[in-house]
Structures are given as structure tokens and as C-alpha cells.
PDB file of C-alpha atoms and ligand atoms in Angstrom:
ATOM      1  CA  MET Z  17      10.803  14.829  -6.346  1.00 84.00           C
ATOM      2  CA  ARG Z  18       8.748  11.903  -5.057  1.00 96.00           C
ATOM      3  CA  ARG Z  19      10.265   9.809  -2.410  1.00 96.00           C
ATOM      4  CA  ILE Z  20      10.279   6.046  -2.852  1.00 97.00           C
ATOM      5  CA  LEU Z  21       8.164   4.221  -0.262  1.00 98.00           C
ATOM      6  CA  VAL Z  22       8.859   0.628   0.464  1.00 98.00           C
ATOM      7  CA  ALA Z  23       5.942  -0.759   2.628  1.00 98.00           C
ATOM      8  CA  GLY Z  24       5.701  -4.270   4.043  1.00 98.00           C
ATOM      9  CA  ASN Z  25       2.159  -5.865   4.315  1.00 98.00           C
ATOM     10  CA  TRP Z  26       2.543  -8.537   6.737  1.00 98.00           C
ATOM     11  CA  LYS Z  27      -1.088  -9.797   6.177  1.00 98.00           C
ATOM     12  CA  MET Z  28      -2.077 -12.290   8.848  1.00 98.00           C
ATOM     13  CA  HIS Z  29       1.382 -13.355   9.867  1.00 98.00           C
ATOM     14  CA  GLY Z  30       3.267 -12.906  13.045  1.00 97.00           C
ATOM     15  CA  THR Z  31       3.959 -13.511  16.757  1.00 98.00           C
ATOM     16  CA  GLN Z  32       5.310 -11.243  19.318  1.00 98.00           C
ATOM     17  CA  ALA Z  33       8.688 -12.941  18.999  1.00 98.00           C
ATOM     18  CA  MET Z  34       8.619 -12.472  15.238  1.00 98.00           C
ATOM     19  CA  VAL Z  35       7.667  -8.758  15.333  1.00 98.00           C
ATOM     20  CA  LYS Z  36      10.480  -8.186  17.899  1.00 98.00           C
ATOM     21  CA  SER Z  37      13.102  -9.853  15.688  1.00 98.00           C
ATOM     22  CA  LEU Z  38      11.869  -8.517  12.365  1.00 98.00           C
ATOM     23  CA  LEU Z  39      11.683  -4.879  13.715  1.00 98.00           C
ATOM     24  CA  GLU Z  40      14.946  -5.086  15.432  1.00 98.00           C
ATOM     25  CA  GLY Z  41      16.619  -6.331  12.417  1.00 98.00           C
ATOM     26  CA  LEU Z  42      15.149  -3.621  10.294  1.00 97.00           C
ATOM     27  CA  LEU Z  43      16.284  -0.946  12.708  1.00 97.00           C
ATOM     28  CA  ALA Z  44      19.723  -2.415  12.790  1.00 95.00           C
ATOM     29  CA  GLY Z  45      19.854  -2.838   9.089  1.00 92.00           C
ATOM     30  CA  SER Z  46      18.396   0.108   7.423  1.00 83.00           C
ATOM     31  CA  GLN Z  47      20.620   3.161   6.887  1.00 75.00           C
ATOM     32  CA  PRO Z  48      18.656   6.429   7.607  1.00 68.00           C
ATOM     33  CA  GLY Z  49      18.476   8.995   4.838  1.00 70.00           C
ATOM     34  CA  GLY Z  50      18.520   8.759   1.096  1.00 84.00           C
ATOM     35  CA  ASN Z  51      15.282   9.066  -0.975  1.00 92.00           C
ATOM     36  CA  VAL Z  52      13.383   5.998   0.647  1.00 95.00           C
ATOM     37  CA  ASP Z  53      10.776   5.718   3.262  1.00 96.00           C
ATOM     38  CA  LEU Z  54      10.110   2.448   4.996  1.00 97.00           C
ATOM     39  CA  ALA Z  55       6.788   1.368   6.491  1.00 98.00           C
ATOM     40  CA  VAL Z  56       5.409  -1.886   7.869  1.00 98.00           C
ATOM     41  CA  PHE Z  57       1.782  -2.980   8.284  1.00 99.00           C
ATOM     42  CA  PRO Z  58       1.388  -5.557  11.061  1.00 98.00           C
ATOM     43  CA  PRO Z  59      -1.865  -7.220  12.009  1.00 98.00           C
ATOM     44  CA  PHE Z  60      -3.812  -5.124  14.513  1.00 98.00           C
ATOM     45  CA  PRO Z  61      -2.742  -6.890  17.738  1.00 98.00           C
ATOM     46  CA  TYR Z  62       0.853  -6.101  17.023  1.00 98.00           C
ATOM     47  CA  LEU Z  63       0.388  -2.336  16.592  1.00 98.00           C
ATOM     48  CA  ALA Z  64       1.206  -1.519  20.132  1.00 98.00           C
ATOM     49  CA  GLN Z  65       4.494  -3.529  19.974  1.00 98.00           C
ATOM     50  CA  THR Z  66       5.363  -1.846  16.717  1.00 98.00           C
ATOM     51  CA  GLN Z  67       4.728   1.442  18.035  1.00 98.00           C
ATOM     52  CA  ALA Z  68       6.942   0.787  21.158  1.00 98.00           C
ATOM     53  CA  LEU Z  69       9.754  -0.467  18.945  1.00 98.00           C
ATOM     54  CA  LEU Z  70       9.666   2.148  16.150  1.00 98.00           C
ATOM     55  CA  GLN Z  71       8.562   5.363  17.632  1.00 96.00           C
ATOM     56  CA  GLN Z  72      11.937   6.942  17.824  1.00 93.00           C
ATOM     57  CA  SER Z  73      12.873   5.754  14.361  1.00 95.00           C
ATOM     58  CA  PRO Z  74      12.313   6.836  10.735  1.00 95.00           C
ATOM     59  CA  ILE Z  75      10.277   3.718  10.039  1.00 97.00           C
ATOM     60  CA  ALA Z  76       6.498   4.425   9.838  1.00 98.00           C
ATOM     61  CA  TRP Z  77       3.833   1.985  10.365  1.00 98.00           C
ATOM     62  CA  GLY Z  78       0.062   1.444   9.498  1.00 98.00           C
ATOM     63  CA  ALA Z  79      -2.772  -0.914   9.630  1.00 98.00           C
ATOM     64  CA  GLN Z  80      -4.208  -3.288   6.935  1.00 98.00           C
ATOM     65  CA  ASN Z  81      -7.814  -2.101   7.160  1.00 98.00           C
ATOM     66  CA  LEU Z  82     -10.250  -0.082   9.309  1.00 98.00           C
ATOM     67  CA  ASN Z  83     -13.872   0.217   9.811  1.00 98.00           C
ATOM     68  CA  PRO Z  84     -15.280   3.525   8.345  1.00 98.00           C
ATOM     69  CA  VAL Z  85     -17.558   4.060  11.409  1.00 98.00           C
ATOM     70  CA  ALA Z  86     -16.110   6.228  14.166  1.00 96.00           C
ATOM     71  CA  GLN Z  87     -17.199   4.089  17.073  1.00 96.00           C
ATOM     72  CA  GLY Z  88     -20.050   2.032  18.424  1.00 97.00           C
ATOM     73  CA  ALA Z  89     -21.686  -1.405  18.396  1.00 98.00           C
ATOM     74  CA  HIS Z  90     -19.357  -3.209  15.737  1.00 98.00           C
ATOM     75  CA  THR Z  91     -18.059  -6.241  17.306  1.00 98.00           C
ATOM     76  CA  GLY Z  92     -14.725  -7.280  15.924  1.00 97.00           C
ATOM     77  CA  GLU Z  93     -14.072  -3.952  14.071  1.00 98.00           C
ATOM     78  CA  VAL Z  94     -11.375  -1.252  14.507  1.00 98.00           C
ATOM     79  CA  SER Z  95     -11.739   2.413  13.845  1.00 98.00           C
ATOM     80  CA  ALA Z  96      -9.451   4.986  12.361  1.00 98.00           C
ATOM     81  CA  SER Z  97      -9.111   6.839  15.824  1.00 98.00           C
ATOM     82  CA  MET Z  98      -7.939   3.592  17.399  1.00 98.00           C
ATOM     83  CA  LEU Z  99      -5.223   3.360  14.625  1.00 98.00           C
ATOM     84  CA  LEU Z 100      -4.183   6.874  15.389  1.00 98.00           C
ATOM     85  CA  ASP Z 101      -4.041   6.019  19.137  1.00 98.00           C
ATOM     86  CA  PHE Z 102      -1.206   3.597  18.211  1.00 98.00           C
ATOM     87  CA  GLY Z 103       0.699   6.051  16.187  1.00 98.00           C
ATOM     88  CA  CYS Z 104      -0.275   4.685  12.757  1.00 98.00           C
ATOM     89  CA  ARG Z 105       0.533   6.938   9.779  1.00 98.00           C
ATOM     90  CA  TYR Z 106      -0.964   4.848   7.009  1.00 98.00           C
ATOM     91  CA  VAL Z 107      -3.759   2.488   6.417  1.00 99.00           C
ATOM     92  CA  LEU Z 108      -4.368   0.214   3.423  1.00 98.00           C
ATOM     93  CA  ALA Z 109      -7.778   0.691   1.791  1.00 98.00           C
ATOM     94  CA  GLY Z 110      -9.122  -1.938  -0.745  1.00 98.00           C
ATOM     95  CA  HIS Z 111      -6.304  -4.596  -0.792  1.00 98.00           C
ATOM     96  CA  SER Z 112      -7.435  -7.265  -3.232  1.00 98.00           C
ATOM     97  CA  GLU Z 113      -7.776  -9.871  -0.429  1.00 98.00           C
ATOM     98  CA  ARG Z 114     -10.223  -7.474   1.303  1.00 98.00           C
ATOM     99  CA  ARG Z 115     -12.162  -7.166  -2.028  1.00 98.00           C
ATOM    100  CA  THR Z 116     -12.215 -10.768  -2.848  1.00 97.00           C
ATOM    101  CA  LEU Z 117     -12.224 -12.761   0.460  1.00 97.00           C
ATOM    102  CA  TYR Z 118     -14.287 -10.236   2.536  1.00 97.00           C
ATOM    103  CA  GLY Z 119     -16.413  -8.876  -0.087  1.00 98.00           C
ATOM    104  CA  GLU Z 120     -15.417  -5.189   0.135  1.00 98.00           C
ATOM    105  CA  SER Z 121     -17.063  -3.251  -2.827  1.00 98.00           C
ATOM    106  CA  ASP Z 122     -15.637  -0.101  -4.469  1.00 98.00           C
ATOM    107  CA  ALA Z 123     -18.183   1.794  -2.258  1.00 98.00           C
ATOM    108  CA  ASP Z 124     -16.805   0.011   0.884  1.00 98.00           C
ATOM    109  CA  VAL Z 125     -13.319   0.897  -0.083  1.00 98.00           C
ATOM    110  CA  ALA Z 126     -14.224   4.660  -0.661  1.00 98.00           C
ATOM    111  CA  ASP Z 127     -15.902   4.601   2.790  1.00 98.00           C
ATOM    112  CA  ARG Z 128     -12.610   3.442   4.296  1.00 98.00           C
ATOM    113  CA  PHE Z 129     -10.454   5.845   2.349  1.00 98.00           C
ATOM    114  CA  GLU Z 130     -12.788   8.739   3.359  1.00 98.00           C
ATOM    115  CA  ALA Z 131     -12.802   7.738   6.990  1.00 98.00           C
ATOM    116  CA  ALA Z 132      -9.085   7.467   6.929  1.00 98.00           C
ATOM    117  CA  LEU Z 133      -8.444  10.894   5.452  1.00 98.00           C
ATOM    118  CA  ALA Z 134     -11.017  12.481   7.864  1.00 98.00           C
ATOM    119  CA  ALA Z 135      -9.136  11.100  10.792  1.00 97.00           C
ATOM    120  CA  GLY Z 136      -5.671  12.189   9.502  1.00 98.00           C
ATOM    121  CA  LEU Z 137      -4.356   8.909   8.297  1.00 98.00           C
ATOM    122  CA  GLU Z 138      -2.710   8.476   4.935  1.00 98.00           C
ATOM    123  CA  PRO Z 139      -4.764   5.847   3.075  1.00 98.00           C
ATOM    124  CA  ILE Z 140      -2.953   3.664   0.516  1.00 99.00           C
ATOM    125  CA  LEU Z 141      -5.542   2.736  -2.041  1.00 99.00           C
ATOM    126  CA  CYS Z 142      -4.899  -0.602  -3.661  1.00 98.00           C
ATOM    127  CA  VAL Z 143      -6.221  -1.184  -7.135  1.00 98.00           C
ATOM    128  CA  GLY Z 144      -5.569  -3.834  -9.726  1.00 98.00           C
ATOM    129  CA  GLU Z 145      -6.999  -6.370 -12.194  1.00 98.00           C
ATOM    130  CA  THR Z 146      -7.396 -10.114 -12.056  1.00 97.00           C
ATOM    131  CA  LEU Z 147      -5.729 -12.472 -14.598  1.00 97.00           C
ATOM    132  CA  GLU Z 148      -9.095 -12.889 -16.464  1.00 97.00           C
ATOM    133  CA  GLU Z 149      -9.680  -9.107 -16.541  1.00 98.00           C
ATOM    134  CA  ARG Z 150      -6.043  -8.682 -18.041  1.00 98.00           C
ATOM    135  CA  GLU Z 151      -6.666 -11.204 -20.647  1.00 97.00           C
ATOM    136  CA  ASN Z 152      -9.895  -9.731 -21.639  1.00 98.00           C
ATOM    137  CA  ASP Z 153      -8.044  -6.371 -21.931  1.00 98.00           C
ATOM    138  CA  GLU Z 154      -9.914  -4.752 -19.175  1.00 98.00           C
ATOM    139  CA  THR Z 155      -6.961  -3.708 -17.000  1.00 98.00           C
ATOM    140  CA  GLU Z 156      -7.418  -0.019 -17.551  1.00 98.00           C
ATOM    141  CA  ALA Z 157     -11.254  -0.158 -17.324  1.00 98.00           C
ATOM    142  CA  VAL Z 158     -10.900  -2.071 -13.792  1.00 98.00           C
ATOM    143  CA  VAL Z 159      -8.311   0.396 -12.540  1.00 98.00           C
ATOM    144  CA  ASP Z 160     -10.250   3.332 -13.779  1.00 98.00           C
ATOM    145  CA  ARG Z 161     -13.488   2.070 -12.057  1.00 98.00           C
ATOM    146  CA  GLN Z 162     -11.674   1.415  -8.683  1.00 98.00           C
ATOM    147  CA  LEU Z 163      -9.980   4.813  -8.789  1.00 98.00           C
ATOM    148  CA  THR Z 164     -13.175   6.645  -9.891  1.00 98.00           C
ATOM    149  CA  ALA Z 165     -15.143   5.166  -6.886  1.00 98.00           C
ATOM    150  CA  VAL Z 166     -12.793   7.022  -4.595  1.00 98.00           C
ATOM    151  CA  LEU Z 167     -12.251  10.102  -6.656  1.00 98.00           C
ATOM    152  CA  ASP Z 168     -16.176  10.545  -6.935  1.00 98.00           C
ATOM    153  CA  ARG Z 169     -16.253  10.453  -3.014  1.00 98.00           C
ATOM    154  CA  CYS Z 170     -13.144  12.388  -2.012  1.00 98.00           C
ATOM    155  CA  GLY Z 171     -12.149  14.427  -5.019  1.00 98.00           C
ATOM    156  CA  VAL Z 172      -8.669  14.671  -6.393  1.00 98.00           C
ATOM    157  CA  SER Z 173      -7.642  16.764  -3.375  1.00 98.00           C
ATOM    158  CA  GLY Z 174      -8.264  13.565  -1.321  1.00 98.00           C
ATOM    159  CA  PHE Z 175      -5.027  12.333  -2.888  1.00 98.00           C
ATOM    160  CA  GLN Z 176      -2.943  15.138  -1.642  1.00 98.00           C
ATOM    161  CA  LYS Z 177      -2.056  12.997   1.463  1.00 97.00           C
ATOM    162  CA  ALA Z 178      -2.601   9.385   0.135  1.00 98.00           C
ATOM    163  CA  VAL Z 179      -0.770   6.756  -1.849  1.00 98.00           C
ATOM    164  CA  VAL Z 180      -2.005   4.471  -4.505  1.00 99.00           C
ATOM    165  CA  ALA Z 181      -0.707   0.946  -4.980  1.00 98.00           C
ATOM    166  CA  TYR Z 182      -1.271  -0.928  -8.266  1.00 98.00           C
ATOM    167  CA  GLU Z 183      -1.286  -4.527  -7.383  1.00 98.00           C
ATOM    168  CA  PRO Z 184      -2.325  -6.902 -10.283  1.00 98.00           C
ATOM    169  CA  VAL Z 185      -4.200  -9.705  -8.485  1.00 98.00           C
ATOM    170  CA  TRP Z 186      -2.453 -12.350 -10.568  1.00 97.00           C
ATOM    171  CA  ALA Z 187       1.042 -11.155  -9.265  1.00 97.00           C
ATOM    172  CA  ILE Z 188       0.056 -11.198  -5.628  1.00 97.00           C
ATOM    173  CA  GLY Z 189       1.661 -14.135  -3.801  1.00 95.00           C
ATOM    174  CA  THR Z 190       2.301 -16.055  -7.016  1.00 96.00           C
ATOM    175  CA  GLY Z 191       5.934 -15.184  -7.922  1.00 93.00           C
ATOM    176  CA  MET Z 192       4.561 -13.889 -11.159  1.00 94.00           C
ATOM    177  CA  THR Z 193       5.740 -10.332 -10.961  1.00 95.00           C
ATOM    178  CA  ALA Z 194       4.437  -7.914 -13.484  1.00 95.00           C
ATOM    179  CA  SER Z 195       7.369  -6.991 -15.829  1.00 97.00           C
ATOM    180  CA  PRO Z 196       8.743  -3.473 -15.370  1.00 98.00           C
ATOM    181  CA  GLU Z 197       7.064  -2.591 -18.704  1.00 98.00           C
ATOM    182  CA  GLN Z 198       3.656  -3.986 -17.774  1.00 98.00           C
ATOM    183  CA  ALA Z 199       3.682  -2.163 -14.430  1.00 98.00           C
ATOM    184  CA  GLN Z 200       4.965   1.046 -15.778  1.00 98.00           C
ATOM    185  CA  ALA Z 201       2.218   1.165 -18.476  1.00 98.00           C
ATOM    186  CA  VAL Z 202      -0.471   0.930 -15.735  1.00 98.00           C
ATOM    187  CA  HIS Z 203       1.293   3.395 -13.435  1.00 98.00           C
ATOM    188  CA  ALA Z 204       1.405   5.899 -16.306  1.00 98.00           C
ATOM    189  CA  PHE Z 205      -2.265   5.337 -16.825  1.00 98.00           C
ATOM    190  CA  ILE Z 206      -2.962   5.998 -13.317  1.00 98.00           C
ATOM    191  CA  ARG Z 207      -0.865   9.146 -13.203  1.00 98.00           C
ATOM    192  CA  ASN Z 208      -2.340  10.446 -16.506  1.00 98.00           C
ATOM    193  CA  LYS Z 209      -5.808  10.060 -15.044  1.00 98.00           C
ATOM    194  CA  PHE Z 210      -4.731  12.215 -11.968  1.00 98.00           C
ATOM    195  CA  ASP Z 211      -2.997  14.697 -14.401  1.00 98.00           C
ATOM    196  CA  SER Z 212      -6.155  15.243 -16.103  1.00 98.00           C
ATOM    197  CA  LEU Z 213      -7.679  16.397 -12.858  1.00 98.00           C
ATOM    198  CA  ASP Z 214      -4.724  18.237 -11.138  1.00 98.00           C
ATOM    199  CA  ASP Z 215      -1.284  18.136 -12.477  1.00 98.00           C
ATOM    200  CA  ILE Z 216       0.422  19.155  -9.167  1.00 98.00           C
ATOM    201  CA  ILE Z 217      -1.272  16.407  -7.166  1.00 98.00           C
ATOM    202  CA  ALA Z 218      -0.513  14.064 -10.064  1.00 98.00           C
ATOM    203  CA  GLY Z 219       3.195  14.940  -9.872  1.00 98.00           C
ATOM    204  CA  GLN Z 220       3.315  14.437  -6.166  1.00 98.00           C
ATOM    205  CA  LEU Z 221       1.336  11.292  -5.995  1.00 98.00           C
ATOM    206  CA  ARG Z 222       3.278   8.150  -4.952  1.00 98.00           C
ATOM    207  CA  ILE Z 223       2.153   5.133  -7.036  1.00 98.00           C
ATOM    208  CA  LEU Z 224       3.462   1.774  -5.575  1.00 98.00           C
ATOM    209  CA  TYR Z 225       3.764  -1.425  -7.434  1.00 98.00           C
ATOM    210  CA  GLY Z 226       2.754  -4.555  -5.457  1.00 98.00           C
ATOM    211  CA  GLY Z 227       2.820  -8.260  -6.530  1.00 98.00           C
ATOM    212  CA  SER Z 228       5.772 -10.517  -5.780  1.00 97.00           C
ATOM    213  CA  VAL Z 229       8.270  -7.811  -5.289  1.00 98.00           C
ATOM    214  CA  ASN Z 230      11.616  -9.172  -4.146  1.00 97.00           C
ATOM    215  CA  GLY Z 231      15.276  -8.115  -3.930  1.00 96.00           C
ATOM    216  CA  SER Z 232      15.967  -9.178  -7.391  1.00 97.00           C
ATOM    217  CA  ASN Z 233      13.207  -7.384  -9.218  1.00 97.00           C
ATOM    218  CA  ALA Z 234      12.744  -4.245  -7.154  1.00 98.00           C
ATOM    219  CA  ALA Z 235      15.580  -2.195  -8.652  1.00 97.00           C
ATOM    220  CA  ASP Z 236      14.170  -2.586 -12.271  1.00 97.00           C
ATOM    221  CA  LEU Z 237      10.674  -1.816 -11.130  1.00 98.00           C
ATOM    222  CA  PHE Z 238      11.693   1.127  -9.079  1.00 97.00           C
ATOM    223  CA  ALA Z 239      13.739   2.637 -11.928  1.00 96.00           C
ATOM    224  CA  ARG Z 240      10.673   3.261 -13.889  1.00 98.00           C
ATOM    225  CA  GLU Z 241       9.380   6.869 -14.279  1.00 98.00           C
ATOM    226  CA  ASP Z 242       5.977   6.245 -12.627  1.00 98.00           C
ATOM    227  CA  ILE Z 243       6.835   3.539  -9.959  1.00 98.00           C
ATOM    228  CA  ASP Z 244       7.464   5.102  -6.704  1.00 98.00           C
ATOM    229  CA  GLY Z 245       8.141   2.116  -4.631  1.00 98.00           C
ATOM    230  CA  GLY Z 246       6.562  -1.121  -3.533  1.00 98.00           C
ATOM    231  CA  LEU Z 247       3.876  -2.781  -1.426  1.00 98.00           C
ATOM    232  CA  VAL Z 248       5.531  -5.937  -0.408  1.00 98.00           C
ATOM    233  CA  GLY Z 249       3.799  -9.028   1.083  1.00 98.00           C
ATOM    234  CA  GLY Z 250       5.914 -12.195   1.289  1.00 97.00           C
ATOM    235  CA  ALA Z 251       9.309 -10.665   1.149  1.00 98.00           C
ATOM    236  CA  SER Z 252       8.546  -8.255   3.931  1.00 98.00           C
ATOM    237  CA  LEU Z 253       8.451 -10.932   6.558  1.00 98.00           C
ATOM    238  CA  LYS Z 254      12.194 -11.646   6.457  1.00 98.00           C
ATOM    239  CA  VAL Z 255      14.729  -8.810   7.437  1.00 98.00           C
ATOM    240  CA  GLU Z 256      17.299  -9.652   4.689  1.00 97.00           C
ATOM    241  CA  ASP Z 257      14.622  -9.840   1.932  1.00 97.00           C
ATOM    242  CA  PHE Z 258      12.889  -6.670   2.866  1.00 97.00           C
ATOM    243  CA  LEU Z 259      16.160  -4.784   3.280  1.00 96.00           C
ATOM    244  CA  ALA Z 260      17.341  -6.088  -0.084  1.00 96.00           C
ATOM    245  CA  ILE Z 261      14.286  -4.349  -1.469  1.00 97.00           C
ATOM    246  CA  ARG Z 262      14.951  -1.193   0.193  1.00 95.00           C
ATOM    247  CA  ASN Z 263      18.750  -1.341  -0.871  1.00 93.00           C
ATOM    248  CA  ALA Z 264      17.588  -1.839  -4.394  1.00 92.00           C
ATOM    249  CA  VAL Z 265      16.402   1.871  -4.527  1.00 89.00           C
ATOM    250  CA  ALA Z 266      19.232   3.656  -6.459  1.00 72.00           C
TER     251      ALA Z 266
HETATM  252  P1  PGA Q  18       3.325 -10.373  -2.419  1.00 62.59           P
HETATM  253  O1  PGA Q  18       2.038  -9.493  -1.693  1.00 62.59           O
HETATM  254  O2  PGA Q  18       4.460  -9.431  -2.350  1.00 62.59           O
HETATM  255  O3  PGA Q  18       3.520 -11.502  -1.417  1.00 62.59           O
HETATM  256  O4  PGA Q  18       2.970 -10.719  -3.690  1.00 62.59           O
HETATM  257  C1  PGA Q  18       1.896  -8.135  -2.041  1.00 62.59           C
HETATM  258  C2  PGA Q  18       0.520  -7.697  -1.372  1.00 62.59           C
HETATM  259  O5  PGA Q  18      -0.439  -8.315  -1.276  1.00 62.59           O
HETATM  260  O6  PGA Q  18       0.452  -6.474  -0.984  1.00 62.59           O
END
């Protein structure tokens, strides 16, 4: 049975004081056990603080991006081994904000996914269509192209220790959550694609939904057959909102 993963992507938010109170609140408020894993994705400067606060806890953490090069003259960049040095388990690859604001191509995303796997990190590959693409009936083609770029590079076995997050761009930060039916349809499409390559990996693969998940819509989303949790932005910045999502898991 796939465990639910509720992952909080803090994006470029936070202060040391906020990190302390948020993580202490999560530690105090999240009951261990059940079929749910929690993870947080702070900005790079707060990874050390996150590690110090969470290392004896069941809450995992990861980074929002990485540079695929191992080390060297790359001013301003952070490598996979640096993330491991701070205890990261996960790293996001190809979040739509990286793709649109920072020009990451499908090939760049595949580079990051591959480097994360090689280092022993679990990449969370983010895919999803824009509103225009959905309206043009291109959702499946876009998601397929984004997945294929990584599958061609790393093979289906690259997803043995990885997660996929379906995040329709039009739902991110807008309050316009995809309906459970809309999300399930794309999740099923994704799982079928993996199933045609390796049914065991497809059955184990966690596919998260992201885009305006909150405490009121999480239960309906997570109840769908192929939705294995959420990648949460805005609602991950407040203890009670994030815990409401965690507690929505049946
Ligand atoms: P949101 O962000 O929950 O604020 O829509 C989700 C994400 O970008 O991962």
C-alpha cells in the first residue's frame, strides 16, 4: 500500500523565527504513525536549522532545487552532496516556478532528477499544464512530454525511489484547486503511463497533487485512487493549516 506524503513547499518564505515556530508547532501537533509521511521544503539557508530541529523526528525535509553539477565554479548554486550534508531526503525537480521564472527546460529538469538520484536523494518530479494548455486540450500531451524527458534519461527504474507531483500551473497559488475528478484523471493517466513500462514501479509510485491544497479540499483529493498526497505551498506556512491537511488523511 502506498503511504500518503504531505509535503510543504515553503518557496521563498521564512525567517529563522518563523522556521522555529513552524517546525516546533508541527512537531508538537503531528501524531506519529498512521499511513502519512510529512516533509518540509525550506529555502536553502534554513536547511541547517531544519535539520537541527527535525533530525530526531519522523518529519523529513528536502530542498526546492539543486544544481546538477557535483561541484566547482558555479557561483550561487547548490549541489546534491551539499543537500545530503544537511540531511535532506528529498529534492524538488522541475517545479513550474523554476520552469517558467528561471527557464528550466525539460532537459534541465532531467539533469536535476538524474543528479539527485545519483547522489541518493529522492527527487519529486513536478509536472503540469498551464491554463491555456488545458483549454487547448493539451494536458495529457504536456504531462507526457515532461515525464518522457525524465524517463528517457533515467528509465522507469529511476522512479523506484522518486515521487511525481502533478501540479496544474493554473491551480498553483490561485485558490483554483483542480476538482478531485480533474486531478484523478491526470493521476490515472500518469500511473497508466508507468504501468505500461513496469507495473510494480507504477503500483508503488507516489503521485502527489499540488495546487491550492488546503484543509477543506485535501480529504476529497486524497481519497481518490491515484492521489497519494499533496505538495502544498501557501497552506504549508501555517502550523494549523498544514496539520489540517495532514489530519485530512483518513
Ligand atoms: P500552492 O502551491 O499550494 O500555494 O498552490 C503549491 C506548489 O507550488 O507546490
